[in-house]
Every structure is written in C-alpha cells, then in structure tokens.
Short mmCIF file of C-alpha atoms and ligand atoms in Angstrom, two decimals:
data_model
loop_
_atom_site.label_atom_id
_atom_site.label_comp_id
_atom_site.label_asym_id
_atom_site.label_seq_id
_atom_site.Cartn_x
_atom_site.Cartn_y
_atom_site.Cartn_z
CA MET A 1433 -11.48 -9.42 -7.39
CA HIS A 1434 -14.36 -7.08 -8.16
CA PRO A 1435 -16.37 -6.78 -4.99
CA THR A 1436 -20.05 -6.32 -5.62
CA THR A 1437 -20.39 -4.26 -2.48
CA PRO A 1438 -17.32 -2.18 -1.92
CA PRO A 1439 -15.71 -2.71 1.48
CA GLN A 1440 -16.54 0.01 3.94
CA PRO A 1441 -13.52 1.96 5.08
CA LEU A 1442 -12.85 3.25 8.52
CA ILE A 1443 -12.86 7.03 8.24
CA VAL A 1444 -11.08 9.02 10.93
CA PRO A 1445 -11.98 12.72 10.91
CA ARG A 1446 -9.30 15.39 11.27
CA PRO A 1447 -9.63 16.06 15.00
CA GLU A 1448 -9.05 12.37 15.77
CA HIS A 1449 -5.67 11.84 14.10
CA ARG A 1450 -2.26 13.48 14.21
CA ILE A 1451 -1.55 14.24 10.57
CA SER A 1452 -1.15 17.95 10.13
CA ARG A 1453 -0.65 19.85 6.88
CA ALA A 1454 2.26 21.58 8.56
CA ASN A 1455 4.23 18.33 8.22
CA ILE A 1456 3.39 17.68 4.58
CA SER A 1457 5.70 19.05 1.90
CA PRO A 1458 4.23 22.26 0.44
CA ASN A 1459 4.68 20.85 -3.06
CA ALA A 1460 2.74 17.69 -2.27
CA LEU A 1461 -0.01 19.90 -0.81
CA LYS A 1462 -0.01 22.00 -4.00
CA VAL A 1463 -0.52 18.85 -6.08
CA LEU A 1464 -3.33 17.64 -3.84
CA TYR A 1465 -5.14 21.01 -3.92
CA ARG A 1466 -4.76 21.51 -7.64
CA LEU A 1467 -6.14 18.04 -8.42
CA SER A 1468 -9.00 18.60 -6.05
CA GLN A 1469 -9.80 22.02 -7.54
CA ALA A 1470 -9.87 20.40 -10.98
CA GLY A 1471 -12.65 18.14 -9.75
CA HIS A 1472 -10.61 15.00 -9.04
CA GLN A 1473 -10.20 12.98 -5.88
CA ALA A 1474 -6.77 13.44 -4.34
CA TYR A 1475 -5.16 11.61 -1.44
CA LEU A 1476 -1.78 11.34 0.15
CA VAL A 1477 -0.94 7.66 0.43
CA GLY A 1478 1.75 5.12 1.26
CA GLY A 1479 4.91 5.67 3.25
CA GLY A 1480 4.25 9.39 3.72
CA VAL A 1481 1.02 8.83 5.64
CA ARG A 1482 2.47 5.89 7.56
CA ASP A 1483 5.56 7.82 8.63
CA LEU A 1484 3.61 10.93 9.65
CA LEU A 1485 1.35 8.79 11.83
CA LEU A 1486 4.42 7.32 13.50
CA GLY A 1487 6.01 10.71 13.98
CA HIS A 1488 8.83 10.00 11.48
CA GLU A 1489 9.88 12.36 8.76
CA PRO A 1490 8.67 10.91 5.44
CA LYS A 1491 11.19 10.30 2.67
CA ASP A 1492 8.75 11.38 -0.01
CA PHE A 1493 5.09 11.97 -0.60
CA ASP A 1494 2.99 9.93 -2.99
CA VAL A 1495 -0.39 11.02 -4.26
CA ALA A 1496 -3.25 8.81 -5.43
CA THR A 1497 -6.10 10.09 -7.55
CA ASP A 1498 -9.03 9.04 -9.73
CA ALA A 1499 -7.67 11.24 -12.55
CA THR A 1500 -5.97 9.32 -15.38
CA PRO A 1501 -2.31 10.15 -16.06
CA GLU A 1502 -3.40 12.23 -19.05
CA GLN A 1503 -5.85 14.16 -16.89
CA VAL A 1504 -3.08 14.73 -14.35
CA ARG A 1505 -0.83 16.06 -17.09
CA ALA A 1506 -3.59 18.46 -18.16
CA VAL A 1507 -3.56 19.98 -14.67
CA PHE A 1508 0.23 20.46 -14.33
CA ARG A 1509 2.66 21.99 -16.76
CA ASN A 1510 5.65 20.68 -14.77
CA CYS A 1511 4.59 17.07 -15.28
CA ARG A 1512 5.93 14.02 -17.08
CA LEU A 1513 4.32 10.65 -17.58
CA ILE A 1514 6.63 7.74 -16.89
CA GLY A 1515 6.50 3.95 -16.93
CA ARG A 1516 5.48 1.70 -19.76
CA ARG A 1517 3.42 -0.91 -18.00
CA PHE A 1518 2.18 1.22 -15.18
CA ARG A 1519 1.90 4.82 -16.15
CA LEU A 1520 2.51 7.34 -13.44
CA ALA A 1521 2.72 11.11 -13.44
CA HIS A 1522 5.75 12.85 -11.99
CA VAL A 1523 5.18 16.47 -11.02
CA PHE A 1524 8.48 18.35 -10.77
CA PHE A 1525 9.30 21.13 -8.33
CA GLY A 1526 13.00 21.75 -8.73
CA SER A 1527 14.65 18.67 -7.27
CA GLU A 1528 11.46 17.46 -5.56
CA ILE A 1529 9.23 15.07 -7.45
CA VAL A 1530 5.70 14.31 -6.34
CA GLU A 1531 4.53 11.01 -7.77
CA VAL A 1532 0.88 10.88 -8.76
CA ALA A 1533 -0.65 7.45 -9.39
CA THR A 1534 -4.11 6.76 -10.70
CA PHE A 1535 -6.11 4.34 -8.53
CA ARG A 1536 -5.29 0.88 -9.77
CA GLY A 1537 -7.79 -1.93 -10.06
CA THR A 1538 -7.11 -5.52 -9.13
CA ASN A 1539 -8.74 -7.51 -11.90
CA PRO A 1540 -6.77 -7.49 -15.14
CA ASP A 1541 -9.68 -8.97 -17.07
CA ALA A 1542 -12.17 -6.36 -16.00
CA ASP A 1543 -10.94 -3.66 -18.33
CA LEU A 1544 -9.22 -5.55 -21.09
CA ASP A 1545 -9.65 -2.69 -23.49
CA GLN A 1546 -7.28 -0.65 -21.33
CA ARG A 1547 -4.45 -3.12 -21.83
CA LEU A 1548 -2.36 -2.45 -24.87
CA VAL A 1549 -0.90 -5.70 -26.09
CA GLU A 1550 1.69 -5.94 -28.83
CA ASN A 1551 3.27 -9.22 -29.96
CA GLY A 1552 1.85 -10.85 -26.86
CA ARG A 1553 3.68 -8.44 -24.59
CA ILE A 1554 1.74 -6.18 -22.33
CA LEU A 1555 2.74 -2.63 -23.14
CA ARG A 1556 0.37 -0.96 -20.80
CA ASP A 1557 -1.46 -2.47 -17.92
CA ASN A 1558 -3.31 0.51 -16.63
CA VAL A 1559 -6.30 -1.10 -15.14
CA TYR A 1560 -7.79 1.78 -13.31
CA GLY A 1561 -9.98 1.21 -10.34
CA THR A 1562 -11.59 2.75 -7.31
CA ILE A 1563 -9.86 3.85 -4.15
CA ALA A 1564 -11.10 0.64 -2.47
CA GLU A 1565 -9.45 -1.50 -5.14
CA ASP A 1566 -6.33 0.62 -5.04
CA ALA A 1567 -6.06 0.10 -1.30
CA LEU A 1568 -6.40 -3.67 -1.51
CA ARG A 1569 -3.69 -4.14 -4.15
CA ARG A 1570 -1.07 -2.44 -1.96
CA ASP A 1571 1.36 -4.55 0.05
CA PHE A 1572 1.02 -3.93 3.79
CA SER A 1573 -1.98 -2.56 5.63
CA VAL A 1574 0.14 0.24 7.12
CA ASN A 1575 1.05 1.32 3.58
CA ALA A 1576 -2.57 1.57 2.48
CA LEU A 1577 -3.76 4.55 4.47
CA TYR A 1578 -5.13 7.56 2.60
CA TYR A 1579 -5.20 11.18 3.72
CA ASN A 1580 -8.09 12.96 2.02
CA ILE A 1581 -7.29 16.55 1.06
CA GLN A 1582 -10.98 17.43 0.87
CA ASP A 1583 -11.76 17.06 4.54
CA PHE A 1584 -8.35 16.07 6.00
CA SER A 1585 -9.73 12.74 7.13
CA LEU A 1586 -7.88 9.42 7.11
CA VAL A 1587 -9.31 6.56 5.10
CA ASP A 1588 -8.45 2.99 6.10
CA TYR A 1589 -9.68 0.04 4.01
CA ALA A 1590 -7.25 -2.57 5.27
CA GLY A 1591 -6.97 -2.23 9.04
CA GLY A 1592 -3.76 -0.23 8.79
CA LEU A 1593 -4.53 2.04 11.73
CA ALA A 1594 -4.99 -0.89 14.08
CA ASP A 1595 -1.73 -2.39 12.82
CA ILE A 1596 0.12 0.89 13.32
CA ALA A 1597 -1.18 0.99 16.88
CA ALA A 1598 -0.08 -2.62 17.44
CA GLY A 1599 3.32 -2.16 15.78
CA ARG A 1600 2.50 -4.95 13.35
CA LEU A 1601 3.37 -5.45 9.71
CA ARG A 1602 0.63 -7.36 7.93
CA LEU A 1603 0.09 -8.09 4.25
CA ILE A 1604 -3.33 -7.12 2.97
CA GLY A 1605 -5.65 -10.01 2.12
CA ALA A 1606 -6.35 -13.44 3.49
CA ASP A 1607 -3.55 -15.25 1.67
CA PRO A 1608 -0.02 -13.95 2.40
CA VAL A 1609 1.57 -16.69 0.31
CA ALA A 1610 -0.35 -15.53 -2.75
CA ARG A 1611 0.74 -11.92 -2.09
CA TYR A 1612 4.40 -12.95 -1.89
CA ARG A 1613 4.08 -15.05 -5.02
CA GLU A 1614 2.51 -12.11 -6.85
CA ASP A 1615 5.60 -10.08 -6.05
CA PRO A 1616 8.42 -11.77 -4.13
CA VAL A 1617 10.08 -8.39 -3.48
CA ARG A 1618 7.41 -7.96 -0.81
CA MET A 1619 9.47 -10.38 1.30
CA LEU A 1620 12.35 -7.91 1.26
CA ARG A 1621 9.95 -5.07 1.93
CA ALA A 1622 8.63 -6.97 4.96
CA VAL A 1623 12.13 -7.11 6.42
CA ARG A 1624 12.84 -3.51 5.46
CA PHE A 1625 9.73 -2.09 7.11
CA ALA A 1626 10.04 -4.34 10.16
CA CYS A 1627 13.51 -2.87 10.73
CA LYS A 1628 12.67 0.69 9.75
CA LEU A 1629 9.52 0.90 11.85
CA GLY A 1630 10.58 -1.48 14.61
CA PHE A 1631 7.44 -3.52 13.90
CA ILE A 1632 6.92 -7.24 14.27
CA ILE A 1633 5.96 -9.20 11.18
CA ASP A 1634 2.53 -10.73 11.66
CA ALA A 1635 2.90 -14.50 12.21
CA ALA A 1636 0.92 -15.49 9.10
CA CYS A 1637 3.16 -13.25 6.99
CA GLU A 1638 6.37 -14.34 8.70
CA THR A 1639 5.95 -18.11 8.52
CA PRO A 1640 6.04 -18.45 4.71
CA LEU A 1641 9.20 -16.35 4.31
CA ILE A 1642 11.67 -19.18 4.73
CA SER A 1643 10.03 -21.50 2.21
CA LEU A 1644 9.29 -18.75 -0.31
CA ALA A 1645 12.71 -17.08 -0.17
CA PRO A 1646 13.90 -18.87 -3.37
CA LEU A 1647 11.24 -16.94 -5.32
CA LEU A 1648 13.63 -14.00 -5.24
CA GLN A 1649 15.51 -15.72 -8.07
CA GLU A 1650 12.65 -14.66 -10.36
CA ILE A 1651 13.24 -10.99 -9.74
CA ALA A 1652 15.18 -8.88 -12.22
CA PRO A 1653 18.73 -8.34 -10.89
CA ALA A 1654 18.43 -4.59 -11.53
CA ARG A 1655 15.40 -4.37 -9.25
CA LEU A 1656 17.22 -6.34 -6.58
CA PHE A 1657 20.08 -3.86 -6.73
CA GLU A 1658 17.67 -1.04 -5.89
CA GLU A 1659 16.04 -3.04 -3.10
CA THR A 1660 19.39 -4.02 -1.62
CA LEU A 1661 20.44 -0.39 -1.45
CA LYS A 1662 17.21 0.52 0.33
CA LEU A 1663 17.79 -2.32 2.78
CA PHE A 1664 21.36 -1.41 3.63
CA HIS A 1665 21.58 2.35 3.18
CA SER A 1666 18.69 3.49 5.34
CA GLY A 1667 20.35 3.40 8.73
CA TYR A 1668 19.39 -0.13 9.84
CA ALA A 1669 21.71 -2.26 7.74
CA LEU A 1670 22.85 -4.48 10.61
CA PRO A 1671 19.37 -5.48 11.87
CA ALA A 1672 18.27 -5.93 8.25
CA PHE A 1673 21.24 -8.23 7.59
CA GLU A 1674 20.43 -10.33 10.65
CA LYS A 1675 16.75 -10.61 9.74
CA LEU A 1676 17.49 -11.41 6.11
CA ARG A 1677 19.82 -14.19 7.19
CA HIS A 1678 17.28 -15.49 9.65
CA TYR A 1679 14.67 -15.93 6.92
CA GLY A 1680 17.08 -17.32 4.33
CA LEU A 1681 16.60 -14.24 2.17
CA PHE A 1682 20.23 -13.16 2.43
CA ALA A 1683 21.32 -16.48 0.91
CA GLU A 1684 19.18 -15.72 -2.15
CA LEU A 1685 20.69 -12.27 -2.56
CA PHE A 1686 24.31 -13.11 -1.71
CA PRO A 1687 24.78 -16.87 -2.06
CA GLN A 1688 28.59 -16.65 -2.11
CA THR A 1689 28.73 -14.63 1.09
CA GLU A 1690 26.18 -16.85 2.79
CA ALA A 1691 28.27 -19.92 1.94
CA CYS A 1692 31.28 -18.36 3.74
CA LEU A 1693 29.25 -17.26 6.74
CA ALA A 1694 27.57 -20.64 7.12
CA ARG A 1695 30.93 -22.41 6.89
CA GLU A 1696 32.71 -20.40 9.50
CA ASP A 1697 29.75 -19.93 11.79
CA HIS A 1698 30.64 -23.29 13.31
CA ASP A 1699 34.21 -22.28 13.96
CA PHE A 1700 34.27 -18.72 15.09
CA PRO A 1701 31.86 -16.11 13.85
CA ILE A 1702 32.83 -13.89 10.95
CA THR A 1703 32.43 -10.39 12.20
CA PHE A 1704 33.59 -8.39 9.21
CA VAL A 1705 30.20 -8.01 7.48
CA SER A 1706 28.47 -7.11 10.74
CA ARG A 1707 31.18 -4.64 11.62
CA GLY A 1708 31.03 -3.06 8.18
CA LEU A 1709 27.24 -2.75 8.25
CA ASP A 1710 27.29 -1.36 11.77
CA ASN A 1711 29.79 1.21 10.57
CA THR A 1712 27.46 2.03 7.64
CA ASP A 1713 24.59 2.59 10.09
CA ARG A 1714 26.71 4.92 12.18
CA ARG A 1715 27.66 6.94 9.12
CA VAL A 1716 24.01 7.29 8.10
CA ALA A 1717 23.09 8.31 11.65
CA ASP A 1718 25.85 10.94 11.62
CA GLY A 1719 24.77 12.28 8.25
CA GLN A 1720 28.02 11.12 6.58
CA SER A 1721 28.00 9.95 3.00
CA VAL A 1722 27.72 6.25 2.14
CA SER A 1723 28.54 4.70 -1.20
CA PRO A 1724 27.13 1.65 -2.97
CA ALA A 1725 30.68 0.64 -4.01
CA PHE A 1726 31.80 0.46 -0.39
CA LEU A 1727 28.61 -1.29 0.71
CA PHE A 1728 28.95 -4.05 -1.87
CA ALA A 1729 32.68 -4.28 -1.12
CA ILE A 1730 31.68 -5.10 2.47
CA LEU A 1731 28.90 -7.50 1.55
CA LEU A 1732 31.05 -9.54 -0.84
CA TRP A 1733 34.38 -9.37 0.96
CA GLU A 1734 34.23 -12.81 2.62
CA PRO A 1735 34.07 -14.78 -0.64
CA VAL A 1736 36.67 -12.47 -2.21
CA ARG A 1737 39.02 -12.98 0.73
CA LEU A 1738 38.60 -16.73 0.66
CA ARG A 1739 39.24 -16.96 -3.06
CA TYR A 1740 42.21 -14.62 -2.70
CA GLU A 1741 43.75 -16.83 -0.06
CA ALA A 1742 43.23 -19.90 -2.21
CA LEU A 1743 44.98 -18.20 -5.12
CA LEU A 1744 47.84 -17.08 -2.86
CA ALA A 1745 48.23 -20.68 -1.79
CA GLN A 1746 48.69 -21.48 -5.49
CA ASP A 1747 51.60 -19.03 -5.53
CA ARG A 1748 49.86 -16.26 -7.40
CA PRO A 1749 51.32 -12.85 -6.65
CA PRO A 1750 49.06 -10.94 -4.22
CA VAL A 1751 47.80 -8.16 -6.48
CA GLU A 1752 47.14 -10.54 -9.34
CA ALA A 1753 45.37 -12.96 -6.96
CA MET A 1754 43.15 -10.17 -5.69
CA ILE A 1755 42.28 -8.94 -9.17
CA LEU A 1756 41.30 -12.47 -10.12
CA ALA A 1757 39.31 -13.13 -6.95
CA ALA A 1758 37.51 -9.79 -7.30
CA HIS A 1759 36.62 -10.53 -10.89
CA GLU A 1760 35.33 -14.02 -10.16
CA VAL A 1761 33.17 -13.05 -7.20
CA ALA A 1762 31.79 -9.92 -8.84
CA SER A 1763 30.83 -11.73 -12.05
CA GLN A 1764 29.14 -14.50 -10.14
CA GLN A 1765 27.18 -11.98 -8.08
CA GLN A 1766 25.73 -10.32 -11.18
CA ARG A 1767 23.38 -13.31 -11.53
CA GLN A 1768 21.51 -12.19 -8.43
CA ILE A 1769 22.11 -8.47 -8.25
CA ALA A 1770 23.04 -6.25 -11.15
CA ILE A 1771 25.61 -3.88 -9.69
CA PRO A 1772 25.97 -1.05 -12.21
CA LYS A 1773 29.49 -0.57 -13.57
CA ARG A 1774 29.83 2.85 -11.99
CA TYR A 1775 29.74 1.09 -8.61
CA GLY A 1776 31.16 -2.28 -9.59
CA LEU A 1777 34.49 -0.85 -10.78
CA PRO A 1778 35.24 1.19 -7.63
CA MET A 1779 34.08 -1.80 -5.53
CA ARG A 1780 36.75 -3.95 -7.17
CA GLU A 1781 39.34 -1.22 -6.76
CA ILE A 1782 38.69 -1.13 -3.02
CA TRP A 1783 39.53 -4.84 -2.93
CA THR A 1784 42.49 -4.76 -5.29
CA MET A 1785 44.07 -1.94 -3.29
CA GLN A 1786 44.12 -4.10 -0.16
CA PRO A 1787 47.31 -6.07 -0.98
CA ARG A 1788 48.86 -2.81 -2.14
CA LEU A 1789 48.09 -1.27 1.23
CA GLU A 1790 49.88 -4.13 2.91
CA ARG A 1791 53.18 -2.96 1.39
CA ARG A 1792 54.91 -0.15 3.15
CA GLN A 1793 58.16 -0.01 1.24
CA GLY A 1794 59.19 2.31 -1.51
CA LYS A 1795 57.46 5.23 -3.08
CA ARG A 1796 54.31 3.22 -3.75
CA PRO A 1797 52.49 4.16 -0.54
CA LEU A 1798 52.72 7.82 -1.44
CA GLN A 1799 51.48 7.16 -4.94
CA LEU A 1800 48.59 5.19 -3.50
CA CYS A 1801 47.55 8.20 -1.44
CA GLY A 1802 46.79 9.98 -4.69
CA HIS A 1803 44.56 7.21 -6.02
CA PRO A 1804 40.92 8.27 -6.34
CA ARG A 1805 39.89 5.17 -4.38
CA PHE A 1806 42.53 5.55 -1.69
CA ARG A 1807 40.23 6.94 0.99
CA ALA A 1808 37.66 4.17 0.55
CA ALA A 1809 40.35 1.47 0.44
CA TYR A 1810 41.94 2.90 3.59
CA ASP A 1811 38.56 2.92 5.38
CA PHE A 1812 38.16 -0.68 4.29
CA LEU A 1813 41.59 -1.53 5.69
CA LEU A 1814 40.56 0.04 9.01
CA LEU A 1815 37.55 -2.28 9.14
CA ARG A 1816 39.77 -5.25 8.42
CA ALA A 1817 42.10 -4.18 11.18
CA GLN A 1818 39.19 -3.88 13.60
CA VAL A 1819 38.26 -7.52 13.11
CA GLY A 1820 41.85 -8.68 13.35
CA GLU A 1821 42.35 -9.51 9.69
CA VAL A 1822 45.35 -7.25 9.37
CA ASP A 1823 47.75 -5.92 11.96
CA PRO A 1824 46.27 -2.76 13.51
CA ALA A 1825 49.80 -1.33 13.33
CA LEU A 1826 49.49 -1.32 9.54
CA ALA A 1827 46.27 0.69 9.70
CA ASP A 1828 47.95 3.07 12.16
CA TRP A 1829 50.89 3.45 9.82
CA TRP A 1830 48.59 4.61 7.03
CA THR A 1831 46.76 6.91 9.36
CA ARG A 1832 50.04 8.51 10.38
CA LEU A 1833 51.30 8.65 6.81
CA GLN A 1834 48.29 10.69 5.84
CA ALA A 1835 48.68 12.92 8.82
CA GLY A 1836 52.25 13.43 7.64
CA GLU A 1837 53.98 12.46 10.83
CA ALA A 1838 57.70 13.04 10.72
CA GLY A 1839 58.73 9.45 11.35
CA GLU A 1840 56.62 8.04 8.59
CA ARG A 1841 57.71 10.81 6.26
CA GLY A 1842 61.31 9.97 6.95
CA SER A 1843 60.86 6.27 6.51
CA ALA A 1844 58.87 6.73 3.32
CA ALA A 1845 61.59 8.95 1.93
CA GLY A 1846 64.35 6.65 3.18
CA GLU A 1847 62.75 3.61 1.62
CA THR A 1848 62.36 5.46 -1.62
CA LYS A 1849 66.07 6.18 -1.90
CA ARG A 1850 66.73 2.48 -2.17
CA LYS A 1851 64.56 2.18 -5.27
CA ARG A 1852 66.38 0.66 -8.19
CA ARG A 1853 64.45 2.10 -11.11
CA ARG A 1854 64.75 5.82 -11.76
CA ARG A 1855 61.70 7.58 -12.98
CA ARG A 1856 61.87 10.28 -15.58
CA LYS A 1857 61.83 13.80 -14.24
CA PRO A 1858 58.52 15.55 -14.61
CA LYS A 1859 58.45 18.07 -17.42
CA THR A 1860 58.09 21.67 -16.44
CA GLY A 1861 54.52 22.41 -15.46
CA GLU A 1862 53.74 18.74 -14.82
CA THR A 1863 52.41 18.11 -11.34
CA THR A 1864 52.48 15.01 -9.23
CA ALA A 1865 49.03 13.63 -8.42
CA VAL A 1866 48.64 14.19 -4.72
CA SER A 1867 45.54 13.51 -2.74
CA PRO A 1868 44.29 16.01 -0.19
CA ALA A 1869 45.26 13.41 2.38
CA ALA A 1870 48.84 13.51 1.22
CA GLY A 1871 48.91 17.24 0.85
CA SER A 1872 51.13 17.50 3.89
CA GLY A 1873 54.35 17.63 1.98
CA ILE A 1874 55.16 13.93 2.18
CA ALA A 1875 54.73 13.48 -1.55
CA ALA A 1876 57.12 16.32 -2.24
CA ASP A 1877 59.67 14.73 0.09
CA ALA A 1878 59.33 11.42 -1.68
CA ALA A 1879 59.71 13.03 -5.09
CA ALA A 1880 62.85 14.80 -3.89
CA ALA A 1881 64.22 11.58 -2.46
CA ASP A 1882 63.61 9.88 -5.77
CA ASP A 1883 65.74 12.26 -7.81
P1 ATP B 234 9.57 4.28 1.82
O1 ATP B 234 9.39 5.28 0.70
O2 ATP B 234 9.68 4.86 3.14
O3 ATP B 234 10.63 3.30 1.53
P2 ATP B 234 6.95 3.43 0.98
O4 ATP B 234 5.90 2.64 1.69
O5 ATP B 234 6.59 4.81 0.55
O6 ATP B 234 8.23 3.42 1.90
P3 ATP B 234 7.47 2.94 -1.78
O7 ATP B 234 8.35 1.91 -2.39
O8 ATP B 234 7.80 4.37 -1.94
O9 ATP B 234 7.40 2.57 -0.24
O10 ATP B 234 6.02 2.65 -2.31
C1 ATP B 234 4.92 3.53 -2.10
C2 ATP B 234 3.65 2.73 -1.85
O11 ATP B 234 3.34 1.92 -2.99
C3 ATP B 234 3.75 1.75 -0.69
O12 ATP B 234 3.48 2.37 0.55
C4 ATP B 234 2.69 0.72 -1.05
O13 ATP B 234 1.39 1.19 -0.75
C5 ATP B 234 2.81 0.66 -2.58
N1 ATP B 234 3.75 -0.39 -3.01
C6 ATP B 234 5.06 -0.24 -3.26
N2 ATP B 234 5.63 -1.41 -3.63
C7 ATP B 234 4.65 -2.32 -3.63
C8 ATP B 234 4.59 -3.70 -3.94
N3 ATP B 234 5.68 -4.38 -4.31
N4 ATP B 234 3.38 -4.31 -3.84
C9 ATP B 234 2.28 -3.63 -3.48
N5 ATP B 234 2.28 -2.33 -3.17
C10 ATP B 234 3.43 -1.66 -3.25
MG1 MG B 235 7.76 6.17 -0.62
#
C-alpha cells in the first residue's frame, strides 16, 4: 500500500509524555545521537518505547532510521550488518547490542530494483520506506510508537497511545486475518504481549485466533523454538499456557501434550504442566536460572509418561522403557518445534533419570548424585511428587541423601555392602565423581563400604 497522502501521525511533545532519557540505555542514546548528527532521522521504536510508557524496564532498545544499513555502518565502527533477506545493523557495545533497522516499506513491487533475486529466491528484500510505512507494517499498535531523538516527542501513526491507555492489544490495519496470515507468529505474539502487559486482545484480533491457529504449521520449527522460549521463560508461563490452550494454539505447538491433556481433562485435571510452569514463573520472579531443557521436559512430560507406562505394561524394563518413550516423543515433537541438541539431550536425560531415581538400593543413588543432570532430574522428581505421581517420601529421601543425613548415609552404605559385583579399585590419583550435592562424605562412605 503506497498512500498518496501519508497518514498524519499524532505527535506528543516532550512535556506531555513520560519517556525520559534517564531511562534509556546510554548506548541506545549514543546510537540515536550519532545517527542524528550524521544527518539521519533516528527514533527509538518497538518494545522499548512501549515498556517505558508502561513503566516497565525494557528488555532491549531498537532504533529505526532512514539511513540504509550501509550508511549506518559508515557512522559506527563497532557495527555489523546481519540478515540476508532483511538487512539490519547491529551496533556493539560490549555485551549490549543496539539493533538499527532502516524504515521498511510495505509494497514489495514499489522498489523492485532493491530486491536481489537469484534462482527465483529472494536474497534481499530491503524495500525501504518512510517512517509512516514502517509504522504500518509493524504488528500491534502499541509496538509502533516512535520516540524522536531530535525533539524528544512521541510519534504515533497507528493509535498506539490510545491502546496503551485502554490496555488493549490491537493489530495495525483493518484486516486482522490478513495480518495473521502474513505472519502467523503474530498469533503467538498476541498471547505473549497480552500476558506480559496484562492487556486484553481486541475482539476483532481475538476472534480469528481459533480458526487460524493451524497456520502455525507453516512456521519454521527453529523460529517456533525461539518463540516458545519467549512465551515460557519471561515470567508468565502459566497464564501464557492457559491462553494458548484456550485459543487452540498450544495444540499446534505441542500436539502430543494437548492430546493427553484433552483426554484426561474429563477425568481429573492433569496438574503437572501447570505446576511446572508455575514453578518456572516463580524462579524467574526470584531471579533464579531457568533452562530450556527443563522447560521442554515439563511441557512434554505427559506424553512421555503415558508412553512409558504403556511400554512398562508390555514388560519392558523401566529404564529401557523411558529411553524409548523419550526418544519417540522427542522425535515426534521436532516436527513442530526444533529443539536444539544442546537442550534436547539434557531434556531426555531428565526423563531417563526418573526411573533411576525411583530405586533406592545399592550404590547407584550415590553415583546418580554425581551425574551432571542429577540436580535437574531431582527438581523434576520434586514436581512429580507435588502432583502425587510419586511418593513424596521418595523425594524426601533424595533430599535427605543430598543433605547427608546419618540415617540415609547408613542405609546407602548398608545396601551397598550387599552388592554382588565388585568394582575394581580406583588407581592411585583417580577420584570418584562426586557432585557438590554429595560432597558431604556419603560418597566416600559408599566407596569404603564397597571395598
Ligand atoms: P520484547 O522485546 O519485549 O519481547 P518487542 O515488541 O520489542 O517486545 P521484538 O520481537 O523485539 O518485540 O520486535 C521489535 C519490534 O519489531 C516490535 O515491537 C514490532 O514493532 C516489530 N515486529 C517484531 N516482530 C514482528 C512481526 N512478526 N510482525 C510485525 N512487526 C514485528
Ligand atoms: Mg524488543
């Protein structure tokens, strides 16, 4: 769409809004000033402006400019151009990156000469435009507010300020369905921002979600991995999960899990996923670390557990059954979400350690304590105990074992004595792998008992 008369923005001068330079990262300000001094337009845009207006601390600051990526690079030495289709400039300040995007236009045919096509594939699609066009190709009105470094005013082409005031998430443009079709990930973004900001989704944007949810199948699984992490690792995983389920979006992301939840919803509700996500939210709120492996272990546990039980019923030994169930569910999931190996392997280990954690006899428990995934698997066991899947006494036993309580130490050592197979003595200088958790001397006791 190339408007003949550009839409007139609402311009709010500095004294009439709450965005202060004191709350903008000094590096983002540096980028804005330097671009401006070089004769370019420079605005702060997107989530940074939105969050500052709402009094939240922005995650990062994005800059929009009329300078081309090459012109941006000419201004900054600490700059790299990234992206093949959409070229962006990244300006580096130590670990902080300020992303600088050239205003994008909306009509791909308008500047065909700017599209580099090779073998029918678009290599570059840098259709540059005006700020007005750039604003209208963004997703939600609240994400299309610009802070002008020249006079510190706010520029609003899409009614974003009114929507911020109303607590409303609204796609830009008259046709929400078309905007979702253009990029189905916007459906996930709608849920994410509704949860993050506590906004309602405008009715016209909410209604099509359920029927359009299957469009998510068109999205590259690697992109969906990133989006899923943003949905569940930002401190509002539980409300996001509930909303995603409500709109049928969860079923598109995690069909195997949804099938389990739908099945047992009629019986008694499955609480494990909710409990796990609630726990994730608490950790984020407390500033504790969260890991993608653990998150996906939670999200996919129901189908793994069900498959595991089916295999047990076929007389498979527990550990083997779990390895098989984990493999089947994880491979199936890759069709929707590409979980990178560095997370997929530890995720499966968390599962496969569960039957091992259900055994208390012998020296094995002490060996398990030294496993790199022990802590995560133990945390997972605690969650299972909380929902009544395993005996809470088992979880307590592990808790005490780690704390090195005398009784457990004795029983672990006593059990070990009964072991049939002798292990070779460690050579001089060889150490037993002991986790910090087991550093209480229990492992040494067990080793002594073994000899
Ligand atoms: P946050 O960083 O807090 O998650 P954000 O709004 O900054 O939120 P980003 O993914 O960083 O989200 O994107 C920056 C901006 O780019 C958005 O505010 C929006 O204007 C635009 N944008 C991002 N993704 C899309 C999309 N799929 N369609 C249209 N515009 C988008
Ligand atoms: Mg952002």
